[in-house]
mmCIF file of C-alpha atoms and ligand atoms in Angstrom:
data_model
loop_
_atom_site.group_PDB
_atom_site.id
_atom_site.type_symbol
_atom_site.label_atom_id
_atom_site.label_comp_id
_atom_site.label_asym_id
_atom_site.label_seq_id
_atom_site.Cartn_x
_atom_site.Cartn_y
_atom_site.Cartn_z
ATOM 1 C CA UNK A 61 0.000 0.000 0.000
ATOM 2 C CA UNK A 62 2.938 2.347 0.543
ATOM 3 C CA UNK A 63 3.232 2.764 -3.236
ATOM 4 C CA UNK A 64 -0.370 3.953 -3.298
ATOM 5 C CA UNK A 65 0.446 6.993 -1.146
ATOM 6 C CA UNK A 66 1.185 10.423 -2.524
ATOM 7 C CA UNK A 67 1.646 13.787 -0.840
ATOM 8 C CA UNK A 68 0.137 17.132 -1.894
ATOM 9 C CA UNK A 69 2.218 20.003 -0.531
ATOM 10 C CA UNK A 70 -0.582 22.542 0.007
ATOM 11 C CA UNK A 71 -4.344 22.989 -0.161
ATOM 12 C CA UNK A 72 -3.893 24.724 -3.523
ATOM 13 C CA UNK A 73 -1.507 22.193 -5.092
ATOM 14 C CA UNK A 74 -4.186 19.968 -6.586
ATOM 15 C CA UNK A 75 -7.373 20.024 -8.601
ATOM 16 C CA UNK A 76 -10.444 18.924 -6.650
ATOM 17 C CA UNK A 77 -10.973 16.214 -9.296
ATOM 18 C CA UNK A 78 -7.587 14.681 -8.277
ATOM 19 C CA UNK A 79 -9.148 13.839 -4.929
ATOM 20 C CA UNK A 80 -12.187 11.975 -6.283
ATOM 21 C CA UNK A 81 -12.760 8.605 -4.569
ATOM 22 C CA UNK A 82 -9.394 8.697 -2.771
ATOM 23 C CA UNK A 83 -8.741 8.341 0.963
ATOM 24 C CA UNK A 84 -7.418 11.686 2.198
ATOM 25 C CA UNK A 85 -5.480 12.512 5.347
ATOM 26 C CA UNK A 86 -5.585 16.284 5.825
ATOM 27 C CA UNK A 87 -2.522 17.459 7.757
ATOM 28 C CA UNK A 88 -2.334 20.939 9.289
ATOM 29 C CA UNK A 89 0.015 20.528 12.239
ATOM 30 C CA UNK A 90 0.008 24.260 13.100
ATOM 31 C CA UNK A 91 -2.700 24.260 14.073
ATOM 32 C CA UNK A 92 -6.118 23.201 12.670
ATOM 33 C CA UNK A 93 -5.484 19.418 12.710
ATOM 34 C CA UNK A 94 -3.961 19.596 16.196
ATOM 35 C CA UNK A 95 -6.911 21.679 17.402
ATOM 36 C CA UNK A 96 -9.484 19.252 15.966
ATOM 37 C CA UNK A 97 -7.750 16.218 17.490
ATOM 38 C CA UNK A 98 -7.457 17.966 20.874
ATOM 39 C CA UNK A 99 -11.047 19.221 20.913
ATOM 40 C CA UNK A 100 -12.370 15.714 20.197
ATOM 41 C CA UNK A 101 -10.009 14.261 22.796
ATOM 42 C CA UNK A 102 -11.490 16.751 25.271
ATOM 43 C CA UNK A 103 -15.058 15.692 24.595
ATOM 44 C CA UNK A 104 -16.262 17.879 21.745
ATOM 45 C CA UNK A 105 -19.175 16.140 20.019
ATOM 46 C CA UNK A 106 -17.997 17.148 16.565
ATOM 47 C CA UNK A 107 -16.402 19.805 14.407
ATOM 48 C CA UNK A 108 -17.811 21.538 11.350
ATOM 49 C CA UNK A 109 -15.087 22.823 9.023
ATOM 50 C CA UNK A 110 -16.242 26.186 7.742
ATOM 51 C CA UNK A 111 -15.171 27.637 4.383
ATOM 52 C CA UNK A 112 -15.092 31.324 5.312
ATOM 53 C CA UNK A 113 -16.410 34.063 7.590
ATOM 54 C CA UNK A 114 -19.636 34.511 5.619
ATOM 55 C CA UNK A 115 -20.585 30.865 5.911
ATOM 56 C CA UNK A 116 -19.643 30.860 9.597
ATOM 57 C CA UNK A 117 -21.792 33.878 10.408
ATOM 58 C CA UNK A 118 -24.743 32.476 8.415
ATOM 59 C CA UNK A 119 -24.608 29.184 10.317
ATOM 60 C CA UNK A 120 -23.871 30.763 13.695
ATOM 61 C CA UNK A 121 -27.146 32.718 13.722
ATOM 62 C CA UNK A 122 -29.033 29.412 13.872
ATOM 63 C CA UNK A 123 -26.847 27.893 16.555
ATOM 64 C CA UNK A 124 -27.943 27.130 20.072
ATOM 65 C CA UNK A 125 -25.135 28.664 22.145
ATOM 66 C CA UNK A 126 -25.492 25.874 24.674
ATOM 67 C CA UNK A 127 -24.488 23.161 22.175
ATOM 68 C CA UNK A 128 -22.412 25.029 19.568
ATOM 69 C CA UNK A 129 -19.412 27.298 19.669
ATOM 70 C CA UNK A 130 -17.345 29.214 17.118
ATOM 71 C CA UNK A 131 -13.581 28.751 16.905
ATOM 72 C CA UNK A 132 -11.243 30.251 14.393
ATOM 73 C CA UNK A 133 -8.574 32.667 13.399
ATOM 74 C CA UNK A 134 -7.498 35.022 10.663
ATOM 75 C CA UNK A 135 -3.715 35.202 10.250
ATOM 76 C CA UNK A 136 -3.409 33.377 13.551
ATOM 77 C CA UNK A 137 -5.479 35.922 15.529
ATOM 78 C CA UNK A 138 -8.812 34.922 17.082
ATOM 79 C CA UNK A 139 -11.688 36.222 14.976
ATOM 80 C CA UNK A 140 -13.712 38.965 16.676
ATOM 81 C CA UNK A 141 -16.887 37.599 18.193
ATOM 82 C CA UNK A 142 -15.740 33.968 18.149
ATOM 83 C CA UNK A 143 -15.660 31.927 21.350
ATOM 84 C CA UNK A 144 -12.122 30.626 20.778
ATOM 85 C CA UNK A 145 -9.210 31.026 18.405
ATOM 86 C CA UNK A 146 -7.374 28.116 16.792
ATOM 87 C CA UNK A 147 -5.101 27.120 19.649
ATOM 88 C CA UNK A 148 -5.470 23.501 20.764
ATOM 89 C CA UNK A 149 -4.610 24.670 24.272
ATOM 90 C CA UNK A 150 -7.796 26.777 24.381
ATOM 91 C CA UNK A 151 -9.953 23.751 23.557
ATOM 92 C CA UNK A 152 -9.919 22.313 27.061
ATOM 93 C CA UNK A 153 -12.440 19.801 28.389
ATOM 94 C CA UNK A 154 -14.244 22.330 30.575
ATOM 95 C CA UNK A 155 -14.771 24.551 27.510
ATOM 96 C CA UNK A 156 -15.560 22.119 24.664
ATOM 97 C CA UNK A 157 -16.987 18.990 26.310
ATOM 98 C CA UNK A 158 -20.335 18.145 24.710
ATOM 99 C CA UNK A 159 -20.136 21.022 22.202
ATOM 100 C CA UNK A 160 -20.165 21.007 18.412
ATOM 101 C CA UNK A 161 -17.492 23.381 17.169
ATOM 102 C CA UNK A 162 -17.719 25.499 14.028
ATOM 103 C CA UNK A 163 -14.063 25.870 13.036
ATOM 104 C CA UNK A 164 -12.956 28.544 10.575
ATOM 105 C CA UNK A 165 -9.222 28.758 9.874
ATOM 106 C CA UNK A 166 -6.925 30.119 7.185
ATOM 107 C CA UNK A 167 -5.728 26.845 5.698
ATOM 108 C CA UNK A 168 -6.855 23.658 7.436
ATOM 109 C CA UNK A 169 -10.613 23.980 7.204
ATOM 110 C CA UNK A 170 -10.348 25.201 3.619
ATOM 111 C CA UNK A 171 -8.177 22.184 2.777
ATOM 112 C CA UNK A 172 -10.897 19.889 4.109
ATOM 113 C CA UNK A 173 -13.550 21.623 2.041
ATOM 114 C CA UNK A 174 -11.369 21.312 -1.086
ATOM 115 C CA UNK A 175 -11.312 17.548 -0.569
ATOM 116 C CA UNK A 176 -15.090 17.174 -0.753
ATOM 117 C CA UNK A 177 -14.852 14.633 -3.633
ATOM 118 C CA UNK A 178 -12.765 12.229 -1.525
ATOM 119 C CA UNK A 179 -14.028 8.786 -0.582
ATOM 120 C CA UNK A 180 -13.085 9.648 3.004
ATOM 121 C CA UNK A 181 -11.275 12.430 4.874
ATOM 122 C CA UNK A 182 -9.268 11.753 8.036
ATOM 123 C CA UNK A 183 -7.506 14.472 10.053
ATOM 124 C CA UNK A 184 -3.841 13.839 10.802
ATOM 125 C CA UNK A 185 -1.321 15.471 13.121
ATOM 126 C CA UNK A 186 1.669 14.429 15.209
ATOM 127 C CA UNK A 187 -0.690 14.115 18.183
ATOM 128 C CA UNK A 188 -2.569 11.137 16.667
ATOM 129 C CA UNK A 189 0.194 9.827 14.412
ATOM 130 C CA UNK A 190 0.069 6.177 15.488
ATOM 131 C CA UNK A 191 -3.713 6.098 15.085
ATOM 132 C CA UNK A 192 -3.343 7.435 11.524
ATOM 133 C CA UNK A 193 -0.600 4.885 10.691
ATOM 134 C CA UNK A 194 -2.652 1.998 12.097
ATOM 135 C CA UNK A 195 -5.726 3.102 10.155
ATOM 136 C CA UNK A 196 -3.814 3.418 6.870
ATOM 137 C CA UNK A 197 -2.159 0.005 7.358
ATOM 138 C CA UNK A 198 -5.607 -1.572 7.117
ATOM 139 C CA UNK A 199 -6.723 0.460 4.110
ATOM 140 C CA UNK A 200 -6.602 -0.910 0.587
ATOM 141 C CA UNK A 201 -7.130 2.204 -1.496
ATOM 142 C CA UNK A 202 -5.115 5.087 -2.899
ATOM 143 C CA UNK A 203 -4.158 7.516 -0.132
ATOM 144 C CA UNK A 204 -3.396 11.216 -0.464
ATOM 145 C CA UNK A 205 -1.672 13.009 2.404
ATOM 146 C CA UNK A 206 -2.967 16.535 1.807
ATOM 147 C CA UNK A 207 -0.787 19.084 3.566
ATOM 148 C CA UNK A 208 -2.694 22.293 4.248
ATOM 149 C CA UNK A 209 0.408 24.496 3.926
ATOM 150 C CA UNK A 210 -0.003 28.252 4.102
ATOM 151 C CA UNK A 211 -1.836 30.255 1.467
ATOM 152 C CA UNK A 212 -0.792 27.860 -1.266
ATOM 153 C CA UNK A 213 2.761 27.447 -0.051
ATOM 154 C CA UNK A 214 4.398 24.395 1.501
ATOM 155 C CA UNK A 215 4.694 24.300 5.318
ATOM 156 C CA UNK A 216 7.668 22.379 6.716
ATOM 157 C CA UNK A 217 5.692 20.989 9.658
ATOM 158 C CA UNK A 218 2.972 19.480 7.475
ATOM 159 C CA UNK A 219 5.425 17.778 5.110
ATOM 160 C CA UNK A 220 7.396 16.522 8.125
ATOM 161 C CA UNK A 221 4.238 14.961 9.565
ATOM 162 C CA UNK A 222 3.439 13.360 6.187
ATOM 163 C CA UNK A 223 7.014 12.038 6.056
ATOM 164 C CA UNK A 224 6.685 10.635 9.575
ATOM 165 C CA UNK A 225 3.488 8.781 8.577
ATOM 166 C CA UNK A 226 5.212 7.344 5.487
ATOM 167 C CA UNK A 227 8.341 6.439 7.491
ATOM 168 C CA UNK A 228 6.264 4.463 9.996
ATOM 169 C CA UNK A 229 4.226 2.736 7.265
ATOM 170 C CA UNK A 230 7.342 1.465 5.455
ATOM 171 C CA UNK A 231 9.309 0.963 8.695
ATOM 172 C CA UNK A 232 12.013 3.292 7.459
ATOM 173 C CA UNK A 233 12.591 1.452 4.181
ATOM 174 C CA UNK A 234 10.848 3.270 1.323
ATOM 175 C CA UNK A 235 10.631 1.252 -1.889
ATOM 176 C CA UNK A 236 11.945 2.747 -5.151
ATOM 177 C CA UNK A 237 8.444 2.497 -6.614
ATOM 178 C CA UNK A 238 7.105 5.035 -4.085
ATOM 179 C CA UNK A 239 5.496 8.181 -5.483
ATOM 180 C CA UNK A 240 7.642 11.357 -5.775
ATOM 181 C CA UNK A 241 5.642 13.170 -3.089
ATOM 182 C CA UNK A 242 6.150 10.264 -0.704
ATOM 183 C CA UNK A 243 9.904 10.271 -1.446
ATOM 184 C CA UNK A 244 10.219 14.015 -0.770
ATOM 185 C CA UNK A 245 8.288 13.834 2.510
ATOM 186 C CA UNK A 246 10.175 10.706 3.609
ATOM 187 C CA UNK A 247 13.524 12.351 2.822
ATOM 188 C CA UNK A 248 12.600 15.488 4.790
ATOM 189 C CA UNK A 249 11.611 13.347 7.749
ATOM 190 C CA UNK A 250 14.887 11.393 7.549
ATOM 191 C CA UNK A 251 16.735 14.723 7.790
ATOM 192 C CA UNK A 252 14.710 16.506 10.486
ATOM 193 C CA UNK A 253 12.756 13.704 12.163
ATOM 194 C CA UNK A 254 15.118 13.396 15.124
ATOM 195 C CA UNK A 255 14.289 16.890 16.329
ATOM 196 C CA UNK A 256 10.817 17.835 15.163
ATOM 197 C CA UNK A 257 10.355 20.552 17.779
ATOM 198 C CA UNK A 258 13.467 22.555 16.911
ATOM 199 C CA UNK A 259 12.875 22.166 13.162
ATOM 200 C CA UNK A 260 9.382 23.560 13.629
ATOM 201 C CA UNK A 261 10.589 26.376 15.913
ATOM 202 C CA UNK A 262 12.690 27.654 12.992
ATOM 203 C CA UNK A 263 9.930 27.150 10.399
ATOM 204 C CA UNK A 264 8.304 29.951 8.384
ATOM 205 C CA UNK A 265 5.230 29.551 10.578
ATOM 206 C CA UNK A 266 7.138 30.065 13.830
ATOM 207 C CA UNK A 267 8.897 33.157 12.469
ATOM 208 C CA UNK A 268 5.721 34.571 10.902
ATOM 209 C CA UNK A 269 3.564 34.144 14.002
ATOM 210 C CA UNK A 270 6.204 34.556 16.724
ATOM 211 C CA UNK A 271 4.270 37.441 18.327
ATOM 212 C CA UNK A 272 0.873 35.759 17.961
ATOM 213 C CA UNK A 273 1.230 32.015 18.612
ATOM 214 C CA UNK A 274 2.928 30.866 21.834
ATOM 215 C CA UNK A 275 5.866 28.464 22.000
ATOM 216 C CA UNK A 276 3.569 26.373 24.220
ATOM 217 C CA UNK A 277 1.325 25.842 21.179
ATOM 218 C CA UNK A 278 4.286 24.827 18.993
ATOM 219 C CA UNK A 279 5.646 22.434 21.621
ATOM 220 C CA UNK A 280 2.210 20.943 22.225
ATOM 221 C CA UNK A 281 1.595 20.342 18.495
ATOM 222 C CA UNK A 282 4.952 18.559 18.112
ATOM 223 C CA UNK A 283 4.086 15.773 20.580
ATOM 224 C CA UNK A 284 3.786 12.415 18.924
ATOM 225 C CA UNK A 285 0.891 9.978 19.394
ATOM 226 C CA UNK A 286 -0.506 11.339 22.651
ATOM 227 C CA UNK A 287 -4.016 10.258 21.677
ATOM 228 C CA UNK A 288 -5.804 7.611 19.597
ATOM 229 C CA UNK A 289 -8.434 10.070 18.417
ATOM 230 C CA UNK A 290 -9.092 9.554 14.690
ATOM 231 C CA UNK A 291 -11.160 12.462 13.334
ATOM 232 C CA UNK A 292 -13.123 11.632 10.173
ATOM 233 C CA UNK A 293 -15.596 13.699 8.177
ATOM 234 C CA UNK A 294 -19.044 12.123 7.888
ATOM 235 C CA UNK A 295 -22.102 13.977 6.601
ATOM 236 C CA UNK A 296 -20.450 17.342 7.147
ATOM 237 C CA UNK A 297 -19.308 16.727 10.725
ATOM 238 C CA UNK A 298 -15.850 15.626 11.891
ATOM 239 C CA UNK A 299 -16.064 13.110 14.724
ATOM 240 C CA UNK A 300 -13.793 10.519 16.329
ATOM 241 C CA UNK A 301 -14.172 7.140 14.587
ATOM 242 C CA UNK A 302 -11.783 5.341 16.957
ATOM 243 C CA UNK A 303 -13.918 5.769 20.026
ATOM 244 C CA UNK A 304 -10.940 4.952 22.230
ATOM 245 C CA UNK A 305 -10.740 8.130 24.315
ATOM 246 C CA UNK A 306 -7.824 7.704 26.706
HETATM 247 O O1 LIG B 507 -4.238 29.177 13.059
HETATM 248 C C1 LIG B 507 -3.110 28.846 12.644
HETATM 249 O O2 LIG B 507 -2.207 28.442 13.395
HETATM 250 C C2 LIG B 507 -2.832 29.023 11.158
HETATM 251 C C3 LIG B 507 -2.570 30.494 10.942
HETATM 252 S S1 LIG B 507 -1.681 30.850 9.490
HETATM 253 O O3 LIG B 507 -2.610 30.727 8.362
HETATM 254 O O4 LIG B 507 -0.582 29.897 9.375
HETATM 255 O O5 LIG B 507 -1.176 32.231 9.625
HETATM 256 O O6 LIG B 507 -3.970 28.607 10.374
HETATM 257 P P1 LIG B 507 -4.232 27.030 10.002
HETATM 258 O O7 LIG B 507 -5.483 27.016 9.180
HETATM 259 O O8 LIG B 507 -4.378 26.289 11.291
HETATM 260 O O9 LIG B 507 -3.035 26.584 9.216
#
């Protein structure tokens, strides 16, 4: 199956038709994927990935504040009027337990919406890496690791996470027949995989958002396999399909 995996470097690096009937893992390490995984781990009932502010405000008017909440950011900053931003550390159990979260972010939620033709969409991060690897090991279909990136550009942390998934799937021995995207991600992971945290602390993201996003967020999002939560999109809502809350 490893030869059936390819990697898209950003949410804008593919045509939506390329996704049709494939299994997609959307990876947005900083921070949408990490936030979704954490919110579900902390008891959120589900997450609705919103395309943009207009859609979010339309939907929010019909929401019952007791069961829904709005999370999201623009350029990393919490959107005015939203309950939370896009930090996983804000999505604590006492805040999100039992809630359905409307999530509106710059890259990650848009990447999910661009994959609407997929056979299935799973959300991947370092936090649930082993759960992603285990799920893919039992899948017999073409897999696309869709890295959200940033505004159409590649993000180091997303490609590193894709490379880590590929490295685990092939147990560090990537066959020559692997797809180019898989080879690039695997090679990046071989180079930086021993020190994910420091590689990410010198990434474009960390430099760009150094005054907005805390080092605590970066360090949190670099932890590997701290949960078995496996977020999957079903009928418009992202929920945990592993059901093995720790
Ligand atoms: O909220 C985030 O951490 C980023 C902000 S930015 O687009 O990288 O400036 O958005 P995300 O959609 O989580 O990549």
